[in-house]
């Protein structure tokens, strides 16, 4: 019905913007026969283009840096808990 058509349109738009969850939903809809092979293929190509467009050396370098910062922060926090650093506050 109309609600399904609307949901499919929303998933198509979101998949074309690179949203993995919408692409997964469209895959299920294709398997269930609710969308055509051509529509699913078009969404898949557009999704891949959107994902590729967000890749750049600078963006990848930033992701590595953020992961290192995140890992260092959590290692430091875990180390503080293990050494009982809470006791420094007089407790």
C-alpha positions in Angstrom: 0.0 0.0 0.0 0.8 3.6 0.3 2.8 3.4 3.5 5.1 0.7 2.0 5.7 2.8 -1.1 6.6 5.8 1.2 8.9 3.7 3.3 10.7 2.3 0.2 11.1 5.9 -1.1 12.7 7.0 2.2 15.0 4.0 2.2 16.0 4.7 -1.4 16.9 8.3 -0.5 18.8 7.3 2.6 20.7 4.6 0.8 21.7 7.1 -1.9 23.1 9.2 0.9 25.2 6.3 2.1 23.2 5.0 5.0 24.0 1.3 5.5 20.8 0.5 7.4 18.6 1.7 4.5 20.6 -0.3 2.0 20.1 -3.4 4.3 16.4 -2.7 4.4 16.2 -2.4 0.6 18.1 -5.7 0.3 15.5 -7.4 2.4 12.7 -5.8 0.4 14.4 -7.0 -2.8 14.6 -10.5 -1.4 10.9 -10.4 -0.5 10.1 -9.2 -4.1 8.8 -5.8 -3.0 11.4 -3.8 -5.2 12.8 -4.7 -8.6 16.3 -5.8 -9.3 16.9 -2.6 -11.2 15.8 -0.4 -8.3 18.0 -2.3 -5.9 21.0 -2.2 -8.2 20.5 1.6 -8.7 20.4 2.1 -4.9 23.4 -0.1 -4.4 25.4 1.9 -7.0 24.3 5.2 -5.5 25.1 4.0 -2.0 28.6 3.0 -3.1 29.2 6.3 -4.8 28.1 8.2 -1.6 30.5 6.1 0.5 33.3 6.6 -2.0 32.7 10.3 -2.0 33.3 10.6 1.7 36.8 8.9 1.5 39.9 11.1 1.4 43.4 10.8 2.7 42.8 13.6 5.2 39.6 12.0 6.5 41.3 8.6 6.9 44.2 10.3 8.7 41.8 12.0 11.1 40.0 8.7 11.8 43.3 7.0 12.7 44.2 10.0 15.0 40.8 9.9 16.7 41.1 6.1 17.3 44.6 6.6 18.8 43.3 9.3 21.1 40.3 7.2 22.1 42.4 4.2 22.8 45.0 6.2 24.8 42.2 7.8 26.9 40.6 4.4 27.7 44.0 2.8 28.5 44.8 5.7 30.8 41.4 5.4 32.5 41.7 1.7 32.9 45.2 2.0 34.3 43.9 4.6 36.9 41.2 2.2 38.0 43.6 -0.7 38.3 46.1 1.3 40.4 43.5 2.5 42.8 44.0 6.2 41.8 40.7 7.0 43.4 42.4 6.8 46.7 44.3 10.0 45.9 41.2 12.0 46.9 41.5 10.9 50.4 39.0 8.1 50.0 
